Structures are given as C-alpha cells and as structure tokens.
Short mmCIF file of C-alpha atoms and ligand atoms in Angstrom, two decimals:
data_model
loop_
_atom_site.label_atom_id
_atom_site.label_comp_id
_atom_site.label_asym_id
_atom_site.label_seq_id
_atom_site.Cartn_x
_atom_site.Cartn_y
_atom_site.Cartn_z
CA MET A 1 -23.61 137.53 -130.22
CA PHE A 2 -24.22 133.81 -130.83
CA GLU A 3 -22.32 131.54 -128.35
CA HIS A 4 -22.76 128.04 -130.03
CA ASP A 5 -24.54 125.75 -127.82
CA ALA A 6 -23.61 121.77 -128.00
CA LEU A 7 -26.94 121.37 -129.47
CA ASP A 8 -27.27 117.28 -130.08
CA ILE A 9 -28.92 118.18 -133.72
CA GLU A 10 -29.27 116.80 -136.83
CA GLN A 11 -29.33 118.79 -140.08
CA ARG A 12 -32.83 118.43 -141.64
CA ALA A 13 -33.92 120.41 -145.01
CA SER A 14 -35.82 123.69 -144.75
CA THR A 15 -38.56 121.90 -147.26
CA GLY A 16 -41.60 119.90 -145.41
CA ALA A 17 -43.87 121.20 -142.56
CA LEU A 18 -43.19 121.33 -138.81
CA PRO A 19 -42.85 118.06 -137.11
CA PRO A 20 -45.20 116.30 -135.58
CA ARG A 21 -47.67 118.07 -132.34
CA SER A 22 -46.45 116.80 -129.54
CA ARG A 23 -42.07 117.03 -131.15
CA VAL A 24 -43.04 120.65 -131.42
CA ALA A 25 -44.27 121.13 -127.81
CA GLU A 26 -41.67 119.65 -126.38
CA LEU A 27 -38.91 121.78 -127.84
CA VAL A 28 -40.95 124.93 -126.61
CA ALA A 29 -40.62 123.98 -123.52
CA GLU A 30 -37.18 123.49 -124.22
CA ALA A 31 -36.05 126.87 -124.88
CA ASP A 32 -38.10 128.23 -122.52
CA GLU A 33 -35.96 126.22 -119.61
CA ARG A 34 -32.92 126.87 -121.10
CA TYR A 35 -32.77 130.37 -122.25
CA ALA A 36 -35.17 131.48 -119.25
CA GLY A 37 -32.14 131.86 -116.65
CA LEU A 38 -30.10 134.32 -119.04
CA ASP A 39 -29.23 137.61 -117.99
CA ASP A 40 -27.60 139.04 -120.69
CA GLY A 41 -28.48 142.37 -122.32
CA GLU A 42 -30.37 145.46 -120.88
CA VAL A 43 -33.80 146.59 -121.00
CA ALA A 44 -34.42 149.34 -123.98
CA ASP A 45 -34.52 153.06 -121.88
CA TYR A 46 -34.49 155.11 -124.53
CA ILE A 47 -38.52 155.36 -124.69
CA PRO A 48 -38.70 156.21 -120.79
CA VAL A 49 -41.65 154.19 -120.12
CA LEU A 50 -39.76 150.94 -121.52
CA ALA A 51 -37.21 150.77 -118.75
CA ALA A 52 -40.45 149.72 -116.43
CA ALA A 53 -40.50 146.01 -118.10
CA ASP A 54 -40.19 143.85 -116.23
CA ALA A 55 -36.89 141.98 -117.55
CA ARG A 56 -37.55 138.38 -115.86
CA ARG A 57 -40.69 138.07 -118.09
CA PHE A 58 -39.92 135.23 -121.17
CA GLY A 59 -42.91 133.63 -123.48
CA LEU A 60 -42.32 131.76 -126.39
CA THR A 61 -45.36 130.70 -128.85
CA VAL A 62 -44.91 128.75 -132.16
CA ALA A 63 -47.74 128.84 -134.38
CA GLY A 64 -47.82 126.77 -137.14
CA VAL A 65 -50.07 127.24 -140.92
CA ASP A 66 -51.52 124.06 -139.53
CA GLY A 67 -53.49 126.05 -137.11
CA SER A 68 -51.55 124.68 -134.14
CA LEU A 69 -50.12 126.40 -131.10
CA HIS A 70 -47.74 125.72 -128.96
CA GLU A 71 -46.53 127.97 -126.17
CA ALA A 72 -44.09 128.32 -122.80
CA GLY A 73 -43.31 131.36 -119.98
CA ASP A 74 -44.84 134.48 -120.35
CA VAL A 75 -47.08 134.08 -123.70
CA GLY A 76 -50.30 136.34 -122.79
CA ILE A 77 -47.80 140.16 -121.77
CA ALA A 78 -48.67 142.48 -122.95
CA PHE A 79 -45.59 145.02 -124.96
CA SER A 80 -45.72 147.30 -127.35
CA ILE A 81 -44.85 145.74 -130.47
CA GLN A 82 -42.59 148.52 -131.99
CA SER A 83 -40.07 147.80 -134.77
CA ILE A 84 -42.57 144.65 -135.12
CA SER A 85 -44.65 146.61 -136.84
CA LYS A 86 -42.61 147.60 -139.60
CA ALA A 87 -42.93 144.61 -141.85
CA PHE A 88 -46.70 144.32 -141.72
CA VAL A 89 -46.96 148.08 -142.28
CA PHE A 90 -45.02 147.54 -145.25
CA ALA A 91 -46.82 144.09 -146.44
CA LEU A 92 -50.46 145.91 -145.54
CA VAL A 93 -49.38 149.09 -147.86
CA CYS A 94 -47.22 146.61 -150.21
CA ASP A 95 -50.55 144.75 -151.21
CA GLU A 96 -52.37 148.39 -151.91
CA LEU A 97 -49.45 149.66 -154.01
CA GLY A 98 -47.59 146.67 -155.48
CA HIS A 99 -44.66 146.00 -155.09
CA GLU A 100 -42.72 148.52 -157.58
CA ALA A 101 -43.91 151.51 -156.25
CA VAL A 102 -42.48 150.63 -152.20
CA HIS A 103 -39.47 148.88 -154.39
CA GLU A 104 -38.56 152.33 -155.74
CA ARG A 105 -39.34 154.62 -152.75
CA VAL A 106 -38.17 152.99 -150.11
CA GLY A 107 -35.56 150.69 -151.21
CA VAL A 108 -34.77 147.32 -149.86
CA ASN A 109 -31.09 147.41 -149.19
CA ASN A 110 -29.48 146.49 -145.20
CA THR A 111 -27.50 149.86 -144.14
CA GLY A 112 -25.18 148.11 -142.11
CA LEU A 113 -26.57 151.54 -139.24
CA ALA A 114 -27.92 151.56 -136.30
CA PHE A 115 -32.16 151.64 -137.21
CA ASN A 116 -32.68 155.19 -136.30
CA SER A 117 -29.71 156.17 -138.54
CA LEU A 118 -30.07 159.65 -140.04
CA ILE A 119 -26.07 159.38 -141.60
CA ALA A 120 -27.62 156.05 -143.45
CA MET A 121 -29.76 158.92 -145.27
CA GLU A 122 -27.35 161.07 -146.66
CA LEU A 123 -24.74 158.77 -147.33
CA ASN A 124 -27.62 157.55 -150.14
CA GLY A 125 -28.75 160.91 -151.26
CA GLY A 126 -31.57 161.25 -149.30
CA SER A 127 -33.28 156.90 -149.57
CA PRO A 128 -34.57 155.72 -146.35
CA MET A 129 -32.64 152.54 -147.70
CA ASN A 130 -35.27 149.77 -147.00
CA PRO A 131 -38.95 149.57 -144.90
CA MET A 132 -37.14 147.81 -141.62
CA VAL A 133 -34.90 151.01 -140.40
CA ASN A 134 -37.14 154.21 -139.24
CA ALA A 135 -36.71 156.10 -142.16
CA GLY A 136 -37.84 153.59 -144.25
CA ALA A 137 -40.75 152.79 -141.88
CA ILE A 138 -41.59 156.57 -141.83
CA ALA A 139 -41.98 156.72 -145.54
CA THR A 140 -43.66 153.54 -145.90
CA THR A 141 -45.99 154.99 -143.06
CA ALA A 142 -46.37 157.78 -145.25
CA LEU A 143 -47.48 155.64 -148.44
CA VAL A 144 -50.72 154.65 -146.11
CA PRO A 145 -54.10 155.31 -148.59
CA ALA A 146 -56.48 157.40 -146.53
CA ALA A 147 -58.16 160.36 -147.03
CA SER A 148 -57.76 161.76 -143.48
CA SER A 149 -54.11 161.17 -140.76
CA GLU A 150 -58.02 159.40 -138.75
CA GLU A 151 -58.21 157.99 -140.98
CA ARG A 152 -54.65 156.10 -141.65
CA TRP A 153 -54.87 155.44 -137.96
CA VAL A 154 -57.73 153.15 -138.55
CA TRP A 155 -56.78 151.26 -141.49
CA VAL A 156 -52.98 150.84 -139.74
CA ARG A 157 -53.94 148.96 -136.28
CA HIS A 158 -57.01 147.52 -138.36
CA GLY A 159 -54.84 145.89 -140.38
CA LEU A 160 -52.06 144.77 -138.31
CA SER A 161 -55.44 143.30 -136.04
CA ARG A 162 -56.23 141.04 -139.09
CA PHE A 163 -52.94 139.79 -139.02
CA ALA A 164 -53.26 138.98 -135.78
CA GLY A 165 -56.82 138.02 -135.35
CA ARG A 166 -57.57 139.77 -132.83
CA GLU A 167 -58.51 143.83 -132.19
CA LEU A 168 -55.53 145.01 -131.26
CA ALA A 169 -55.18 148.75 -128.62
CA LEU A 170 -52.74 150.98 -128.17
CA ASP A 171 -51.11 151.42 -125.04
CA GLU A 172 -51.09 154.85 -124.09
CA VAL A 173 -48.81 154.97 -122.30
CA VAL A 174 -45.90 153.98 -124.11
CA TYR A 175 -47.27 156.26 -127.26
CA ARG A 176 -47.43 159.21 -125.12
CA SER A 177 -44.10 158.61 -123.34
CA GLU A 178 -42.71 158.45 -127.05
CA ALA A 179 -44.20 161.26 -128.45
CA GLU A 180 -42.77 163.12 -126.21
CA THR A 181 -39.33 162.20 -126.29
CA ASN A 182 -38.96 161.09 -130.72
CA HIS A 183 -37.08 164.18 -131.51
CA ARG A 184 -34.31 162.10 -133.29
CA ASN A 185 -37.40 159.75 -135.26
CA ARG A 186 -39.14 163.83 -136.09
CA ALA A 187 -35.87 164.80 -137.64
CA ILE A 188 -35.44 161.54 -139.92
CA GLY A 189 -39.26 162.82 -140.89
CA LYS A 190 -38.13 165.86 -142.20
CA LEU A 191 -34.95 165.23 -143.53
CA LEU A 192 -36.83 162.61 -145.58
CA GLN A 193 -39.13 165.40 -146.30
CA SER A 194 -36.15 167.90 -147.31
CA TYR A 195 -35.07 164.56 -149.44
CA GLY A 196 -38.49 166.08 -151.28
CA ARG A 197 -39.22 161.63 -150.14
CA LEU A 198 -42.43 162.30 -148.58
CA ASP A 199 -45.84 163.00 -150.25
CA SER A 200 -47.92 164.11 -146.81
CA ASP A 201 -46.86 165.73 -143.78
CA ALA A 202 -43.76 164.59 -141.93
CA LEU A 203 -44.47 164.97 -138.54
CA GLU A 204 -47.94 163.49 -139.04
CA ALA A 205 -46.07 160.40 -140.96
CA VAL A 206 -44.15 160.12 -138.20
CA ASP A 207 -46.76 160.91 -135.23
CA LEU A 208 -48.59 157.75 -137.06
CA TYR A 209 -45.58 155.84 -137.27
CA THR A 210 -45.07 156.09 -133.38
CA ARG A 211 -49.46 155.04 -132.70
CA GLN A 212 -48.31 151.81 -135.36
CA CYS A 213 -44.87 151.14 -132.67
CA ALA A 214 -47.81 151.96 -129.66
CA LEU A 215 -49.68 148.80 -130.83
CA SER A 216 -49.86 146.06 -127.58
CA VAL A 217 -49.35 142.59 -128.56
CA THR A 218 -48.06 139.38 -127.15
CA ALA A 219 -46.16 136.88 -127.81
CA HIS A 220 -49.50 134.73 -128.86
CA ASP A 221 -50.18 137.85 -131.20
CA LEU A 222 -46.68 137.73 -132.90
CA ALA A 223 -46.87 133.77 -133.76
CA VAL A 224 -50.13 134.36 -135.34
CA MET A 225 -48.97 137.42 -137.16
CA GLY A 226 -46.18 135.82 -138.38
CA ALA A 227 -47.70 131.94 -139.35
CA THR A 228 -50.24 134.68 -141.78
CA LEU A 229 -46.75 135.33 -143.11
CA ALA A 230 -46.25 132.30 -143.32
CA ASP A 231 -49.51 130.98 -144.92
CA GLY A 232 -49.66 132.72 -148.09
CA GLY A 233 -50.53 135.64 -146.47
CA VAL A 234 -54.01 133.91 -144.95
CA ASN A 235 -54.43 133.61 -140.82
CA PRO A 236 -54.30 130.52 -139.79
CA MET A 237 -56.71 130.63 -136.97
CA THR A 238 -59.56 133.08 -138.67
CA GLY A 239 -58.68 131.69 -142.15
CA GLU A 240 -58.84 135.50 -143.60
CA GLN A 241 -56.67 136.57 -146.28
CA VAL A 242 -55.04 139.58 -145.16
CA VAL A 243 -51.98 140.14 -148.24
CA SER A 244 -51.16 137.83 -151.35
CA ALA A 245 -49.02 135.60 -151.23
CA GLU A 246 -46.43 138.12 -153.36
CA VAL A 247 -46.56 140.50 -150.81
CA CYS A 248 -45.65 137.74 -148.27
CA ARG A 249 -43.05 136.71 -150.06
CA ASP A 250 -41.20 140.08 -150.53
CA THR A 251 -42.13 141.15 -147.40
CA LEU A 252 -40.13 138.05 -145.67
CA THR A 253 -37.33 139.23 -148.46
CA VAL A 254 -36.90 142.35 -147.29
CA LEU A 255 -36.78 141.18 -142.97
CA ALA A 256 -34.18 137.91 -144.51
CA SER A 257 -31.84 141.64 -145.17
CA CYS A 258 -32.45 143.65 -143.17
CA GLY A 259 -35.12 142.42 -140.35
CA MET A 260 -32.88 142.32 -137.59
CA TYR A 261 -30.88 145.20 -137.98
CA GLU A 262 -26.91 145.76 -138.56
CA ARG A 263 -27.20 142.02 -137.23
CA SER A 264 -28.83 140.65 -139.95
CA GLY A 265 -25.87 139.11 -142.07
CA GLU A 266 -24.81 137.28 -138.56
CA TRP A 267 -28.73 136.40 -138.16
CA LEU A 268 -29.05 134.83 -141.46
CA PHE A 269 -26.12 132.77 -141.04
CA GLU A 270 -26.90 131.24 -137.88
CA ILE A 271 -31.16 131.54 -137.96
CA GLY A 272 -31.37 130.93 -141.26
CA LEU A 273 -35.58 132.57 -141.45
CA PRO A 274 -36.79 136.35 -141.74
CA ALA A 275 -37.59 137.42 -138.62
CA LYS A 276 -38.15 141.01 -137.31
CA SER A 277 -37.49 142.54 -133.53
CA GLY A 278 -38.18 144.91 -131.70
CA VAL A 279 -36.76 147.35 -128.74
CA SER A 280 -39.42 146.10 -126.29
CA GLY A 281 -38.45 142.97 -126.69
CA GLY A 282 -39.98 140.74 -129.45
CA ILE A 283 -39.13 138.99 -131.99
CA VAL A 284 -40.79 136.85 -134.69
CA ALA A 285 -39.45 134.77 -137.03
CA VAL A 286 -41.31 132.95 -139.96
CA SER A 287 -40.53 129.59 -141.55
CA PRO A 288 -42.21 129.96 -144.82
CA GLY A 289 -45.06 127.19 -145.53
CA LYS A 290 -44.43 126.00 -141.89
CA GLY A 291 -45.20 128.45 -139.10
CA ALA A 292 -43.54 131.31 -137.14
CA VAL A 293 -41.60 131.77 -133.95
CA GLY A 294 -43.25 134.54 -131.32
CA ALA A 295 -40.06 135.34 -128.55
CA TYR A 296 -41.06 138.15 -126.16
CA SER A 297 -38.49 139.09 -123.89
CA PRO A 298 -36.96 142.38 -122.88
CA ARG A 299 -33.37 142.35 -122.25
CA LEU A 300 -31.78 143.17 -125.92
CA ASP A 301 -27.97 143.30 -127.43
CA ALA A 302 -26.44 146.34 -129.00
CA ALA A 303 -28.76 146.39 -131.69
CA GLY A 304 -31.81 146.30 -129.93
CA ASN A 305 -32.76 143.00 -130.51
CA SER A 306 -33.92 140.32 -127.44
CA VAL A 307 -31.34 137.79 -126.07
CA ARG A 308 -32.84 135.58 -124.73
CA GLY A 309 -35.35 135.71 -128.04
CA GLN A 310 -32.35 135.16 -130.19
CA ARG A 311 -31.49 132.88 -128.20
CA ALA A 312 -34.75 130.29 -128.69
CA CYS A 313 -35.07 130.90 -132.17
CA ALA A 314 -31.54 129.60 -132.51
CA HIS A 315 -31.96 126.81 -130.93
CA LEU A 316 -36.59 126.61 -132.47
CA SER A 317 -34.57 127.15 -136.18
CA ARG A 318 -31.79 123.95 -135.75
CA SER A 319 -34.16 122.03 -133.48
CA LEU A 320 -37.42 121.83 -135.68
CA GLY A 321 -35.54 122.47 -138.98
CA LEU A 322 -36.31 125.41 -140.38
CA ASN A 323 -33.06 126.89 -141.38
CA LEU A 324 -34.02 127.80 -145.40
CA PHE A 325 -30.41 127.57 -146.12
CA ALA A 326 -30.41 123.98 -144.74
CA SER A 327 -30.56 120.72 -147.53
CA VAL A 328 -29.74 117.38 -146.60
CA ARG A 329 -28.56 115.03 -149.80
CA GLY A 330 -31.79 113.31 -151.47
CA GLY A 331 -33.63 115.41 -150.46
CA ALA A 332 -36.44 115.62 -146.98
CA SER A 333 -35.24 113.40 -144.45
CA GLU A 334 -37.61 110.85 -143.35
CA SER A 335 -38.81 112.75 -140.20
CA GLU A 336 -40.14 115.46 -142.17
CA GLU A 337 -42.66 113.62 -143.79
CA SER A 338 -44.82 112.82 -140.61
CA HIS A 339 -46.72 116.02 -140.19
CA VAL A 340 -49.27 117.39 -137.06
N1 LIG B 401 -40.56 153.21 -132.32
C1 LIG B 401 -39.24 152.63 -131.68
C2 LIG B 401 -38.47 153.96 -132.62
O1 LIG B 401 -38.14 154.45 -133.31
C3 LIG B 401 -39.14 152.03 -132.52
C4 LIG B 401 -37.19 151.03 -132.75
C5 LIG B 401 -37.39 149.37 -132.99
O2 LIG B 401 -38.50 149.08 -131.87
N2 LIG B 401 -36.33 149.55 -133.06
O3 LIG B 401 -37.45 154.41 -131.71
#
C-alpha cells in the first residue's frame, strides 16, 4: 500500500518538461536514500531461480527525452525483465499489425484479478482481456509476425533491444528455471487455444513468452526503454524511431489501466503515470513528453509490484511534477518553464 509520506512538495501541472537537470539529480538521490532502508515485501520464488535475488539491491534511473540520465544505487545490476516485456512486445506487435487488430484480439480492460488468472478468461468468454496479464501477453506474443519460432525469437529480442538502445541477452538460467515450472502459463496457453484465440501453437507461444520474460535488463535499460515510449517512439539515446507515436499512445493507455495488475487503479490514483512492473522487481513508469523512471528492487507486495520501486516512483512523480492528471490554476507554473 502507499503510505502517505509527508512530502513538502507543491503540486505542479503535468505539462511542460522535467525540472532543471541539477534538480532531477538531487531528487533521484533523495528517493534512493529515502527508501533504501525499507524492507517490506517478499522476493518472488514461484520461479525458483528468482528466490536467489539479493533483496538489498535498489537502483533508480530517470531518463529524459532530451537524452539526460540521472541514476542512484544499483542501476547496473542485471535482472530478468519478466512482465515488463509485455509492454514492449505489445508496442512492437501493434506497430506491425495496427491498433484495431490487437484491440479486437487481445482487449484492453483490466481483469481485477491476478496476472496469471485463468478465472478471468473463463468469466469473459475466453477473452485474454488485456496484454499486461499473462493470457493477453501470450496472445500478443502469438501474433509476432515471423516464419519460424527461431525468427520470432530474433524479432522479439531485436525489438526490445532497439527500445533499450543495446543488444539484450537471454538469461539462460532464468529461462530454464521458468520453462521447467511454468505449468500455469501452459494451462493459460491451452485455455486460449480451446477458445479459438490462438492461430499458432499454444506451447510455442508460451515458450516465446517465457524467453521474452528472461531477457536480462538493468534499471538503466528500463528507463531508456520507457523514455522511448515517452518520446513518440524515438529512443532518446540512439535517435532511432522504434515504433510510431500512435503506438506509444496506445501502449501507455493500456499501461495506465492494466500495467500494475489489480493495483492499477490505486497506482494511478497515487502516482498518475502509466507504468509496468515485473515479478523480478523492476518497474518502468513513463511520463509522456518528459521521460521515464526505471526502478529495481526485488521485494514485492502481494500483487507482485516492487515495494521500494513503487515508493520511489511515487516520490519522483510528485517531486518532479509528473502526475498526468495534475493541473494548477492558470496552467504551467513558472518553475516548469526552464528545462534541461
Ligand atoms: N514470467 C512471469 C510469469 O509469467 C512474469 C510474471 C510477472 O512478472 N508478473 O509468471
């Protein structure tokens, strides 16, 4: 849950750009320091290898659409991207197949249930509901357009690497650990197939999904990937147009309603940003037109969201003036007009 911190921060309008760089640097360091001692939550262990994560790790990066980077803590520690991959595979598939096809096939409504729920599908006539739960992510991954399973994997890995601005590698140990134990995801794939929701082989789609979840990233990578969604699809570090601006809009909309699982409403209420979390402890929160926060800390709340990561994002959203729903009388405040 989000306890309210007594932050002496004035509300600022969501418009404009990030505050001056020196101020962002200060606030990132402050957020890191403030929550580094918070030991609530548990490290995920339903994928056996994840239980070995060092619970003390905590890294924070803010990447601006102007190419600026501000970091604190363990920003270079690698972890598997897990569910955060869903956001970027969704963007890549939308870019390829278009808004309508994916909307019709996968849906965009929150389930109100856990990310790996089978009941959500049963209650909704076999609909995977949205691309940020496992059913919808497997249905989205099944749409990856390539001729063979090897080519589909290359397509996904290459696409996520373009978001990160560097070649991402598979963590083989994580992949194997999940592939040996992912009976529930295989059941989800088979259930999708039984409802006629998959054109390709269910277990192959689940395998590709398992691989995409095992791509190795850092908090730094997450911030750059998020900043690409914040910048109309252009990676601010490499200058490459990865997906269209329309796809970024659609992806961020889905993240706002479904990115933090059944906690998405509370998250939006407290933080006011589209975001995605993963069960290894990563969070990416995106501020359209401004930049993104990448956070890593392995202890999770009951919904599977990083405890420190959430608190740090809340702090940064408020102190950097990122909440999308915030306005001030008369438009943007003076402090927002200076930037970078
Ligand atoms: N690979 C994980 C799973 O399917 C991803 C879940 C998550 O990060 N919430 O269970």
